[in-house]
mmCIF file of C-alpha atoms and ligand atoms in Angstrom:
data_model
loop_
_atom_site.group_PDB
_atom_site.id
_atom_site.type_symbol
_atom_site.label_atom_id
_atom_site.label_comp_id
_atom_site.label_asym_id
_atom_site.label_seq_id
_atom_site.Cartn_x
_atom_site.Cartn_y
_atom_site.Cartn_z
ATOM 1 C CA MET A 425 104.240 101.014 76.345
ATOM 2 C CA LYS A 426 103.066 97.768 73.669
ATOM 3 C CA TYR A 427 101.839 94.601 75.605
ATOM 4 C CA ILE A 428 102.258 96.684 79.177
ATOM 5 C CA ASP A 429 99.561 98.951 79.326
ATOM 6 C CA GLU A 430 97.705 96.108 77.841
ATOM 7 C CA TYR A 431 97.272 94.249 81.168
ATOM 8 C CA ARG A 432 97.346 97.927 83.760
ATOM 9 C CA ASP A 433 93.695 98.005 82.613
ATOM 10 C CA ALA A 434 92.097 100.375 84.990
ATOM 11 C CA ARG A 435 88.379 99.430 83.640
ATOM 12 C CA ILE A 436 89.834 95.592 82.961
ATOM 13 C CA ALA A 437 90.802 95.642 86.623
ATOM 14 C CA HIS A 438 88.165 96.850 88.220
ATOM 15 C CA GLY A 439 86.130 94.729 86.175
ATOM 16 C CA LEU A 440 87.186 92.055 87.602
ATOM 17 C CA VAL A 441 87.111 92.861 91.450
ATOM 18 C CA ALA A 442 83.717 93.153 90.747
ATOM 19 C CA GLU A 443 83.824 89.747 89.428
ATOM 20 C CA ILE A 444 85.840 88.272 92.879
ATOM 21 C CA ALA A 445 83.231 90.629 94.777
ATOM 22 C CA ARG A 446 80.658 88.509 92.558
ATOM 23 C CA ARG A 447 81.912 85.728 93.267
ATOM 24 C CA VAL A 448 83.310 84.896 97.037
ATOM 25 C CA THR A 449 81.016 83.414 100.137
ATOM 26 C CA ARG A 450 83.162 83.838 102.824
ATOM 27 C CA PRO A 451 87.189 84.970 103.877
ATOM 28 C CA TRP A 452 89.856 83.075 102.198
ATOM 29 C CA VAL A 453 94.517 83.773 102.355
ATOM 30 C CA LEU A 454 96.326 83.547 99.146
ATOM 31 C CA MET A 455 99.699 83.829 98.961
ATOM 32 C CA GLU A 456 101.746 85.248 96.264
ATOM 33 C CA ILE A 457 105.355 83.443 96.304
ATOM 34 C CA CYS A 458 106.954 85.300 94.819
ATOM 35 C CA GLY A 459 108.491 88.869 95.579
ATOM 36 C CA GLY A 460 107.840 90.620 92.292
ATOM 37 C CA GLN A 461 103.813 89.913 92.078
ATOM 38 C CA THR A 462 103.547 91.464 96.105
ATOM 39 C CA HIS A 463 105.588 95.003 94.785
ATOM 40 C CA THR A 464 103.013 94.947 92.437
ATOM 41 C CA ILE A 465 100.667 94.860 95.013
ATOM 42 C CA MET A 466 101.423 97.436 97.068
ATOM 43 C CA ARG A 467 102.294 99.510 94.098
ATOM 44 C CA TYR A 468 99.426 99.527 92.679
ATOM 45 C CA GLY A 469 97.071 98.771 95.945
ATOM 46 C CA LEU A 470 95.757 95.864 95.159
ATOM 47 C CA ASP A 471 94.794 94.368 97.672
ATOM 48 C CA GLU A 472 92.609 97.296 98.595
ATOM 49 C CA LEU A 473 90.831 97.231 95.443
ATOM 50 C CA LEU A 474 89.750 93.436 96.352
ATOM 51 C CA PRO A 475 86.439 92.829 98.914
ATOM 52 C CA PRO A 476 86.857 92.396 102.738
ATOM 53 C CA GLU A 477 86.924 88.983 102.449
ATOM 54 C CA ILE A 478 90.212 87.939 100.551
ATOM 55 C CA GLU A 479 93.163 88.601 101.991
ATOM 56 C CA LEU A 480 96.566 88.603 100.373
ATOM 57 C CA VAL A 481 99.614 87.767 102.598
ATOM 58 C CA HIS A 482 103.329 87.741 100.813
ATOM 59 C CA GLY A 483 105.670 84.347 100.590
ATOM 60 C CA PRO A 484 109.265 83.731 100.653
ATOM 61 C CA GLY A 485 109.582 84.074 96.840
ATOM 62 C CA CYS A 486 112.780 86.711 97.869
ATOM 63 C CA PRO A 487 116.074 85.049 95.973
ATOM 64 C CA VAL A 488 117.523 87.924 98.269
ATOM 65 C CA CYS A 489 116.029 87.637 101.321
ATOM 66 C CA VAL A 490 116.345 83.802 101.958
ATOM 67 C CA THR A 491 119.840 83.414 100.789
ATOM 68 C CA PRO A 492 121.672 82.488 104.223
ATOM 69 C CA LEU A 493 123.523 84.675 106.572
ATOM 70 C CA GLU A 494 125.935 82.103 106.556
ATOM 71 C CA THR A 495 126.474 82.277 102.881
ATOM 72 C CA ILE A 496 126.864 85.964 102.967
ATOM 73 C CA ASP A 497 129.124 85.983 105.766
ATOM 74 C CA ARG A 498 130.896 83.860 103.705
ATOM 75 C CA ALA A 499 130.992 85.605 100.756
ATOM 76 C CA ILE A 500 132.196 88.320 102.769
ATOM 77 C CA ARG A 501 135.181 86.402 103.871
ATOM 78 C CA ILE A 502 135.950 85.123 99.903
ATOM 79 C CA ALA A 503 135.676 88.549 98.845
ATOM 80 C CA ALA A 504 137.826 90.005 101.300
ATOM 81 C CA HIS A 505 140.994 87.576 99.793
ATOM 82 C CA PRO A 506 143.848 89.999 98.389
ATOM 83 C CA ASP A 507 143.386 87.971 94.728
ATOM 84 C CA VAL A 508 139.488 87.927 94.193
ATOM 85 C CA THR A 509 137.133 89.273 92.239
ATOM 86 C CA PHE A 510 133.309 89.502 93.641
ATOM 87 C CA VAL A 511 131.072 89.043 90.990
ATOM 88 C CA SER A 512 127.242 90.030 92.292
ATOM 89 C CA TYR A 513 124.002 91.021 92.444
ATOM 90 C CA GLY A 514 123.747 95.331 93.099
ATOM 91 C CA ASP A 515 121.285 94.553 95.968
ATOM 92 C CA MET A 516 123.351 91.271 97.073
ATOM 93 C CA LEU A 517 126.025 94.901 98.960
ATOM 94 C CA ARG A 518 123.265 96.117 101.165
ATOM 95 C CA VAL A 519 122.671 92.085 102.124
ATOM 96 C CA PRO A 520 123.702 92.320 105.837
ATOM 97 C CA GLY A 521 124.890 89.371 107.281
ATOM 98 C CA SER A 522 126.137 89.194 110.323
ATOM 99 C CA GLU A 523 128.516 91.354 111.300
ATOM 100 C CA SER A 524 129.209 93.878 107.662
ATOM 101 C CA ASP A 525 128.196 93.413 103.765
ATOM 102 C CA LEU A 526 129.863 93.572 100.867
ATOM 103 C CA PHE A 527 129.722 97.035 100.264
ATOM 104 C CA ARG A 528 131.826 96.907 103.107
ATOM 105 C CA VAL A 529 134.572 95.156 101.990
ATOM 106 C CA LYS A 530 134.667 97.060 98.897
ATOM 107 C CA ALA A 531 134.970 100.350 100.397
ATOM 108 C CA ALA A 532 138.353 98.765 102.135
ATOM 109 C CA GLY A 533 139.673 98.471 99.735
ATOM 110 C CA GLY A 534 137.933 94.717 98.002
ATOM 111 C CA ASP A 535 137.987 94.009 94.487
ATOM 112 C CA VAL A 536 133.778 93.929 94.804
ATOM 113 C CA ARG A 537 131.675 94.141 91.243
ATOM 114 C CA VAL A 538 128.234 94.934 90.346
ATOM 115 C CA VAL A 539 126.921 93.162 86.729
ATOM 116 C CA TYR A 540 124.045 92.018 85.030
ATOM 117 C CA SER A 541 123.754 88.637 84.238
ATOM 118 C CA PRO A 542 126.550 85.804 84.924
ATOM 119 C CA VAL A 543 128.524 85.832 81.247
ATOM 120 C CA GLU A 544 129.621 89.441 82.161
ATOM 121 C CA ALA A 545 130.779 87.867 85.561
ATOM 122 C CA LEU A 546 132.579 84.941 82.920
ATOM 123 C CA LYS A 547 134.501 87.762 80.205
ATOM 124 C CA ILE A 548 135.769 89.574 83.367
ATOM 125 C CA ALA A 549 137.604 86.129 84.361
ATOM 126 C CA ARG A 550 138.400 86.112 81.476
ATOM 127 C CA ALA A 551 140.312 89.595 80.991
ATOM 128 C CA MET A 552 142.111 89.207 84.776
ATOM 129 C CA PRO A 553 143.058 85.625 84.323
ATOM 130 C CA GLU A 554 145.651 86.589 87.323
ATOM 131 C CA ARG A 555 143.025 86.958 89.678
ATOM 132 C CA ARG A 556 140.160 84.539 91.001
ATOM 133 C CA VAL A 557 136.670 85.529 89.557
ATOM 134 C CA VAL A 558 133.713 84.479 91.816
ATOM 135 C CA PHE A 559 129.883 85.081 91.825
ATOM 136 C CA PHE A 560 127.882 84.837 93.340
ATOM 137 C CA GLY A 561 124.348 82.986 92.194
ATOM 138 C CA ILE A 562 121.774 83.394 94.202
ATOM 139 C CA GLY A 563 118.052 82.979 93.015
ATOM 140 C CA PHE A 564 115.411 80.952 92.321
ATOM 141 C CA GLU A 565 114.478 77.926 89.457
ATOM 142 C CA THR A 566 114.327 81.476 87.493
ATOM 143 C CA THR A 567 118.041 82.663 87.580
ATOM 144 C CA ALA A 568 119.938 78.987 88.137
ATOM 145 C CA PRO A 569 119.353 77.633 84.114
ATOM 146 C CA ALA A 570 122.105 81.543 83.499
ATOM 147 C CA ASN A 571 124.358 80.394 86.279
ATOM 148 C CA ALA A 572 124.542 77.129 85.376
ATOM 149 C CA LYS A 573 125.648 77.750 81.873
ATOM 150 C CA ALA A 574 128.318 80.223 82.817
ATOM 151 C CA VAL A 575 129.677 77.368 85.399
ATOM 152 C CA TRP A 576 128.707 75.101 82.275
ATOM 153 C CA GLN A 577 130.720 77.158 79.945
ATOM 154 C CA ALA A 578 133.968 77.504 82.562
ATOM 155 C CA LYS A 579 134.164 74.825 82.311
ATOM 156 C CA ARG A 580 134.403 73.907 78.445
ATOM 157 C CA GLU A 581 137.342 76.648 77.936
ATOM 158 C CA GLY A 582 138.954 75.682 80.934
ATOM 159 C CA LEU A 583 138.871 79.041 82.804
ATOM 160 C CA ARG A 584 139.797 78.028 85.777
ATOM 161 C CA ASN A 585 140.201 81.124 87.499
ATOM 162 C CA PHE A 586 136.289 81.503 87.541
ATOM 163 C CA SER A 587 134.242 79.630 90.613
ATOM 164 C CA MET A 588 130.592 80.622 91.367
ATOM 165 C CA LEU A 589 129.469 80.711 95.121
ATOM 166 C CA ALA A 590 125.904 78.984 94.882
ATOM 167 C CA SER A 591 122.223 79.900 96.863
ATOM 168 C CA HIS A 592 120.038 78.473 94.155
ATOM 169 C CA VAL A 593 116.500 77.097 95.896
ATOM 170 C CA LEU A 594 113.886 75.994 95.014
ATOM 171 C CA VAL A 595 110.243 76.781 95.387
ATOM 172 C CA PRO A 596 107.910 73.222 96.140
ATOM 173 C CA PRO A 597 109.796 71.695 98.726
ATOM 174 C CA ALA A 598 109.395 75.844 100.578
ATOM 175 C CA MET A 599 105.247 75.259 100.048
ATOM 176 C CA ARG A 600 104.788 72.089 100.999
ATOM 177 C CA LEU A 601 107.187 73.959 104.319
ATOM 178 C CA LEU A 602 103.975 75.950 104.790
ATOM 179 C CA LEU A 603 101.743 73.880 103.761
ATOM 180 C CA ARG A 604 102.541 71.170 106.470
ATOM 181 C CA SER A 605 103.330 74.073 108.658
ATOM 182 C CA PRO A 606 100.569 73.930 111.986
ATOM 183 C CA HIS A 607 100.276 77.459 111.573
ATOM 184 C CA ASN A 608 99.571 78.040 108.652
ATOM 185 C CA ARG A 609 97.054 80.240 107.154
ATOM 186 C CA VAL A 610 97.260 80.191 103.407
ATOM 187 C CA GLN A 611 94.192 78.336 101.539
ATOM 188 C CA GLY A 612 95.605 79.463 97.999
ATOM 189 C CA PHE A 613 98.494 79.666 96.058
ATOM 190 C CA ILE A 614 99.454 82.176 93.025
ATOM 191 C CA ALA A 615 102.804 79.950 91.965
ATOM 192 C CA PRO A 616 105.706 82.122 90.524
ATOM 193 C CA GLY A 617 105.687 83.176 86.863
ATOM 194 C CA HIS A 618 108.818 83.646 86.186
ATOM 195 C CA VAL A 619 109.541 79.930 87.577
ATOM 196 C CA CYS A 620 107.591 78.182 85.605
ATOM 197 C CA THR A 621 108.576 79.378 82.825
ATOM 198 C CA VAL A 622 111.110 77.641 83.075
ATOM 199 C CA MET A 623 110.149 74.283 84.877
ATOM 200 C CA GLY A 624 106.255 74.350 84.467
ATOM 201 C CA TYR A 625 104.270 73.515 86.630
ATOM 202 C CA ARG A 626 103.089 70.190 86.753
ATOM 203 C CA GLU A 627 105.587 69.899 89.332
ATOM 204 C CA TYR A 628 102.787 72.057 91.640
ATOM 205 C CA GLU A 629 100.646 68.829 90.514
ATOM 206 C CA GLU A 630 102.137 67.189 93.328
ATOM 207 C CA LEU A 631 100.953 69.474 95.755
ATOM 208 C CA VAL A 632 97.322 70.111 95.315
ATOM 209 C CA ARG A 633 97.124 66.897 95.322
ATOM 210 C CA GLU A 634 99.260 65.872 98.954
ATOM 211 C CA PHE A 635 96.999 69.264 100.486
ATOM 212 C CA HIS A 636 93.581 69.315 98.384
ATOM 213 C CA VAL A 637 95.387 73.706 97.732
ATOM 214 C CA PRO A 638 94.111 75.208 94.884
ATOM 215 C CA ILE A 639 97.836 77.015 92.557
ATOM 216 C CA VAL A 640 97.415 79.569 90.216
ATOM 217 C CA VAL A 641 100.784 80.689 88.027
ATOM 218 C CA GLY A 642 100.308 83.600 87.706
ATOM 219 C CA GLY A 643 102.174 87.405 85.748
ATOM 220 C CA PHE A 644 103.133 89.791 87.666
ATOM 221 C CA GLU A 645 101.391 93.183 85.906
ATOM 222 C CA PRO A 646 97.854 93.831 87.922
ATOM 223 C CA LEU A 647 96.025 92.179 85.561
ATOM 224 C CA ASP A 648 97.779 89.204 85.976
ATOM 225 C CA LEU A 649 97.646 88.446 89.499
ATOM 226 C CA LEU A 650 93.626 90.677 89.786
ATOM 227 C CA GLU A 651 93.032 87.255 87.253
ATOM 228 C CA ALA A 652 95.040 84.485 89.651
ATOM 229 C CA ILE A 653 92.618 86.562 92.000
ATOM 230 C CA ARG A 654 90.228 85.542 90.594
ATOM 231 C CA MET A 655 90.493 81.579 89.361
ATOM 232 C CA LEU A 656 92.134 80.583 92.613
ATOM 233 C CA VAL A 657 88.404 82.830 93.769
ATOM 234 C CA GLU A 658 86.190 80.736 91.456
ATOM 235 C CA GLN A 659 87.929 77.061 92.964
ATOM 236 C CA LEU A 660 87.456 77.949 96.123
ATOM 237 C CA GLU A 661 84.391 78.172 96.240
ATOM 238 C CA ALA A 662 83.199 74.975 94.384
ATOM 239 C CA GLY A 663 85.954 72.638 96.675
ATOM 240 C CA ARG A 664 87.705 72.171 93.165
ATOM 241 C CA ALA A 665 91.594 72.432 93.948
ATOM 242 C CA ASP A 666 93.617 72.328 90.656
ATOM 243 C CA ALA A 667 96.601 73.670 89.308
ATOM 244 C CA GLU A 668 95.941 75.838 86.199
ATOM 245 C CA ASN A 669 97.994 79.183 84.814
ATOM 246 C CA GLN A 670 97.221 81.838 84.495
ATOM 247 C CA TYR A 671 100.219 82.926 82.566
ATOM 248 C CA ALA A 672 99.626 81.330 80.096
ATOM 249 C CA ARG A 673 101.758 83.913 77.687
ATOM 250 C CA SER A 674 105.139 83.242 78.970
ATOM 251 C CA VAL A 675 104.504 79.685 81.005
ATOM 252 C CA SER A 676 104.324 75.735 79.182
ATOM 253 C CA TYR A 677 102.538 72.770 81.693
ATOM 254 C CA VAL A 678 105.903 71.030 81.646
ATOM 255 C CA GLY A 679 108.276 74.333 80.961
ATOM 256 C CA ASN A 680 111.205 75.875 78.981
ATOM 257 C CA VAL A 681 113.241 71.864 78.591
ATOM 258 C CA PRO A 682 116.868 72.779 77.374
ATOM 259 C CA ALA A 683 117.266 75.518 80.665
ATOM 260 C CA GLN A 684 116.191 72.258 82.863
ATOM 261 C CA ARG A 685 118.360 70.511 80.864
ATOM 262 C CA ILE A 686 121.472 72.611 81.694
ATOM 263 C CA MET A 687 119.814 72.226 85.799
ATOM 264 C CA GLU A 688 120.498 68.748 86.105
ATOM 265 C CA GLU A 689 123.857 68.117 84.699
ATOM 266 C CA VAL A 690 124.910 70.900 86.487
ATOM 267 C CA TYR A 691 123.232 70.781 89.402
ATOM 268 C CA GLU A 692 122.077 68.630 92.231
ATOM 269 C CA VAL A 693 119.255 69.398 94.829
ATOM 270 C CA CYS A 694 120.283 69.119 98.270
ATOM 271 C CA ASP A 695 118.731 69.973 101.587
ATOM 272 C CA ARG A 696 119.640 74.299 101.945
ATOM 273 C CA LYS A 697 119.143 76.987 104.911
ATOM 274 C CA TRP A 698 116.440 79.488 104.101
ATOM 275 C CA ARG A 699 117.135 81.751 105.977
ATOM 276 C CA GLY A 700 114.990 82.885 108.728
ATOM 277 C CA VAL A 701 112.708 80.242 107.472
ATOM 278 C CA GLY A 702 115.591 77.499 108.774
ATOM 279 C CA LEU A 703 116.559 73.926 106.975
ATOM 280 C CA ILE A 704 114.229 73.094 104.289
ATOM 281 C CA PRO A 705 114.725 68.910 102.811
ATOM 282 C CA GLN A 706 115.424 69.032 99.464
ATOM 283 C CA SER A 707 115.243 72.922 98.806
ATOM 284 C CA GLY A 708 118.702 73.632 97.222
ATOM 285 C CA LEU A 709 120.822 73.128 94.387
ATOM 286 C CA ARG A 710 124.131 73.467 94.192
ATOM 287 C CA LEU A 711 127.128 72.331 92.060
ATOM 288 C CA ARG A 712 128.162 68.824 90.623
ATOM 289 C CA ALA A 713 131.425 67.417 91.889
ATOM 290 C CA GLU A 714 131.966 66.754 88.308
ATOM 291 C CA TYR A 715 132.067 71.141 89.151
ATOM 292 C CA ALA A 716 133.907 71.171 91.725
ATOM 293 C CA ALA A 717 136.829 73.147 90.904
ATOM 294 C CA PHE A 718 134.254 75.901 90.260
ATOM 295 C CA ASP A 719 133.034 75.837 93.350
ATOM 296 C CA ALA A 720 134.385 78.293 95.113
ATOM 297 C CA GLU A 721 133.288 76.913 98.222
ATOM 298 C CA ARG A 722 134.821 74.088 97.599
ATOM 299 C CA VAL A 723 137.617 76.193 95.871
ATOM 300 C CA PHE A 724 138.337 78.266 99.314
ATOM 301 C CA ASP A 725 138.476 77.335 101.762
ATOM 302 C CA VAL A 726 135.320 79.407 104.132
ATOM 303 C CA GLY A 727 134.226 76.923 106.918
ATOM 304 C CA ASP A 728 131.147 76.562 108.899
ATOM 305 C CA SER A 729 129.791 78.651 109.900
ATOM 306 C CA CYS A 730 126.248 79.307 112.300
ATOM 307 C CA ALA A 731 124.685 83.193 112.611
ATOM 308 C CA GLU A 732 121.620 84.720 114.301
ATOM 309 C CA GLU A 733 120.046 86.821 112.828
ATOM 310 C CA PRO A 734 119.037 90.639 114.503
ATOM 311 C CA PRO A 735 116.642 89.703 117.629
ATOM 312 C CA GLU A 736 114.179 92.464 116.790
ATOM 313 C CA CYS A 737 113.866 91.226 112.937
ATOM 314 C CA ILE A 738 110.874 88.930 112.054
ATOM 315 C CA SER A 739 111.540 88.614 108.312
ATOM 316 C CA ALA A 740 110.359 84.892 109.283
ATOM 317 C CA LEU A 741 107.126 85.525 110.022
ATOM 318 C CA VAL A 742 107.086 87.660 107.187
ATOM 319 C CA LEU A 743 108.940 85.556 104.902
ATOM 320 C CA GLN A 744 106.391 82.204 106.013
ATOM 321 C CA GLY A 745 103.144 84.949 105.198
ATOM 322 C CA LEU A 746 102.197 84.702 109.145
ATOM 323 C CA LYS A 747 103.322 88.171 109.802
ATOM 324 C CA LYS A 748 103.002 92.421 107.300
ATOM 325 C CA PRO A 749 105.938 93.399 107.669
ATOM 326 C CA VAL A 750 103.573 96.441 109.384
ATOM 327 C CA ASP A 751 103.810 94.285 111.923
ATOM 328 C CA CYS A 752 107.513 94.555 112.662
ATOM 329 C CA PRO A 753 108.622 97.045 115.668
ATOM 330 C CA VAL A 754 111.195 98.402 113.847
ATOM 331 C CA PHE A 755 109.885 98.982 110.021
ATOM 332 C CA GLY A 756 110.892 102.297 109.311
ATOM 333 C CA GLY A 757 111.847 102.925 112.099
ATOM 334 C CA ARG A 758 115.290 101.536 113.024
ATOM 335 C CA CYS A 759 114.929 99.180 109.636
ATOM 336 C CA THR A 760 115.001 101.966 106.559
ATOM 337 C CA PRO A 761 116.048 101.187 102.863
ATOM 338 C CA GLU A 762 119.199 103.567 103.658
ATOM 339 C CA ASN A 763 120.057 100.864 107.089
ATOM 340 C CA PRO A 764 118.561 97.991 106.867
ATOM 341 C CA LEU A 765 118.513 95.490 110.100
ATOM 342 C CA GLY A 766 116.954 92.018 107.725
ATOM 343 C CA ALA A 767 117.355 91.483 103.954
ATOM 344 C CA PRO A 768 113.320 91.621 103.198
ATOM 345 C CA MET A 769 113.959 95.161 103.593
ATOM 346 C CA VAL A 770 117.052 95.759 100.477
ATOM 347 C CA SER A 771 116.382 93.666 98.460
ATOM 348 C CA ALA A 772 114.174 95.160 94.922
ATOM 349 C CA GLU A 773 112.095 91.652 95.937
ATOM 350 C CA GLY A 774 111.618 91.978 99.970
ATOM 351 C CA ALA A 775 108.388 92.552 101.284
ATOM 352 C CA CYS A 776 109.559 95.090 103.594
ATOM 353 C CA ALA A 777 110.661 97.562 101.229
ATOM 354 C CA ALA A 778 106.949 97.013 99.378
ATOM 355 C CA TYR A 779 105.428 98.528 102.402
ATOM 356 C CA TYR A 780 107.836 101.370 103.211
ATOM 357 C CA GLN A 781 108.262 101.972 99.354
ATOM 358 C CA TYR A 782 105.005 101.894 98.659
ATOM 359 C CA ARG A 783 102.870 102.094 101.634
ATOM 360 C CA ARG A 784 105.160 104.168 104.877
ATOM 361 C CA HIS A 785 103.193 107.819 104.419
ATOM 362 C CA ALA A 786 100.130 106.085 104.520
ATOM 363 C CA ILE A 787 101.160 103.870 107.638
ATOM 364 C CA GLN A 788 102.881 106.518 109.252
ATOM 365 C CA GLY A 789 99.621 108.678 108.618
ATOM 366 C CA GLU A 790 97.434 106.580 109.957
ATOM 367 C CA ALA A 791 99.820 106.248 113.111
ATOM 368 C CA ARG A 792 99.967 110.268 114.096
ATOM 369 C CA ARG A 793 96.342 110.144 113.574
ATOM 370 C CA GLY A 794 96.113 106.935 116.420
HETATM 371 S S1 LIG B 1169 110.616 95.373 108.488
HETATM 372 FE FE1 LIG B 1169 113.074 94.726 108.838
HETATM 373 S S2 LIG B 1169 113.692 93.616 110.459
HETATM 374 FE FE2 LIG B 1169 111.634 94.243 110.308
HETATM 375 S S3 LIG B 1169 111.185 92.002 109.496
HETATM 376 FE FE3 LIG B 1169 111.398 92.906 107.936
HETATM 377 S S4 LIG B 1169 113.074 93.777 107.090
HETATM 378 FE FE4 LIG B 1169 113.248 92.341 109.426
#
């Protein structure tokens, strides 16, 4: 496939691996932030191709995985209202809340619908003025601009039956939290290419300076990731720490300025709880007061709740790169994509789902032999 196959060329991949092996002289722990990158690493076995000195750990960049349990519970309560049509991306439906999920609300007769963009949610609201249409707006800086635009458009049209349950999060504050942790092992980051397509990569320079940690913006194809790893190893071996851009075909230094403007217009930065990780200061986006009439949290009196993860689920450690999914005692047993105990097993970008999809047979084979 044009523009895809070029980035999956096995000969070039082996060349990059050989170059990494030539340069590396000591162990390095690298983290890819984005769950999409984790899936590429698992799918193509990139971690197994690399020299043993390079350890890849998986970061918190799966939007479904970090949406707090309390927000899922709130979504479930709103979706259960008889006059509400609740509209969401598909993978949110199976994410377990503390007692239920959106699929069960749908199965019980709730009007829960799957869409592929917020524009579809607006269309539903226009077509059904008698219903209260609530869009579940989650994700990182990648999805935030389109969701902001939908809210902006609803206000412009006076579409008063539309609102958004917003749970947006920002990548740099999460990286800062990881780097400040006394348990941090990460020595270099592959920054998320899609987020940086929107935001650029200048905001990562502050982290580079503060923590003397190299950050390379990486794409999502195998060659993108191997090249980003090569760039990180080059910096680490030379004792350098810079913000660099491997994904130059999509990412510029300043990013997509019109997208940043609409985010600025509609959202303000707030403290946000991340599922498994806890409260991260200034790591979220919420609707500004001018958009209160479109903010489902204010429109619906769903209140505050405090919910706990199932005790077996170690997703907090997985999302911080401190454990691998296979370290979880219930991985592939009591927790599978069909019966997920935690969000990382549900999402198409979750690390547990990636290991289950691409490594399960090898892991189970090893367990049988052991
Ligand atoms: S395998 Fe399941 S229970 Fe274990 S960390 Fe992953 S999502 Fe949580």
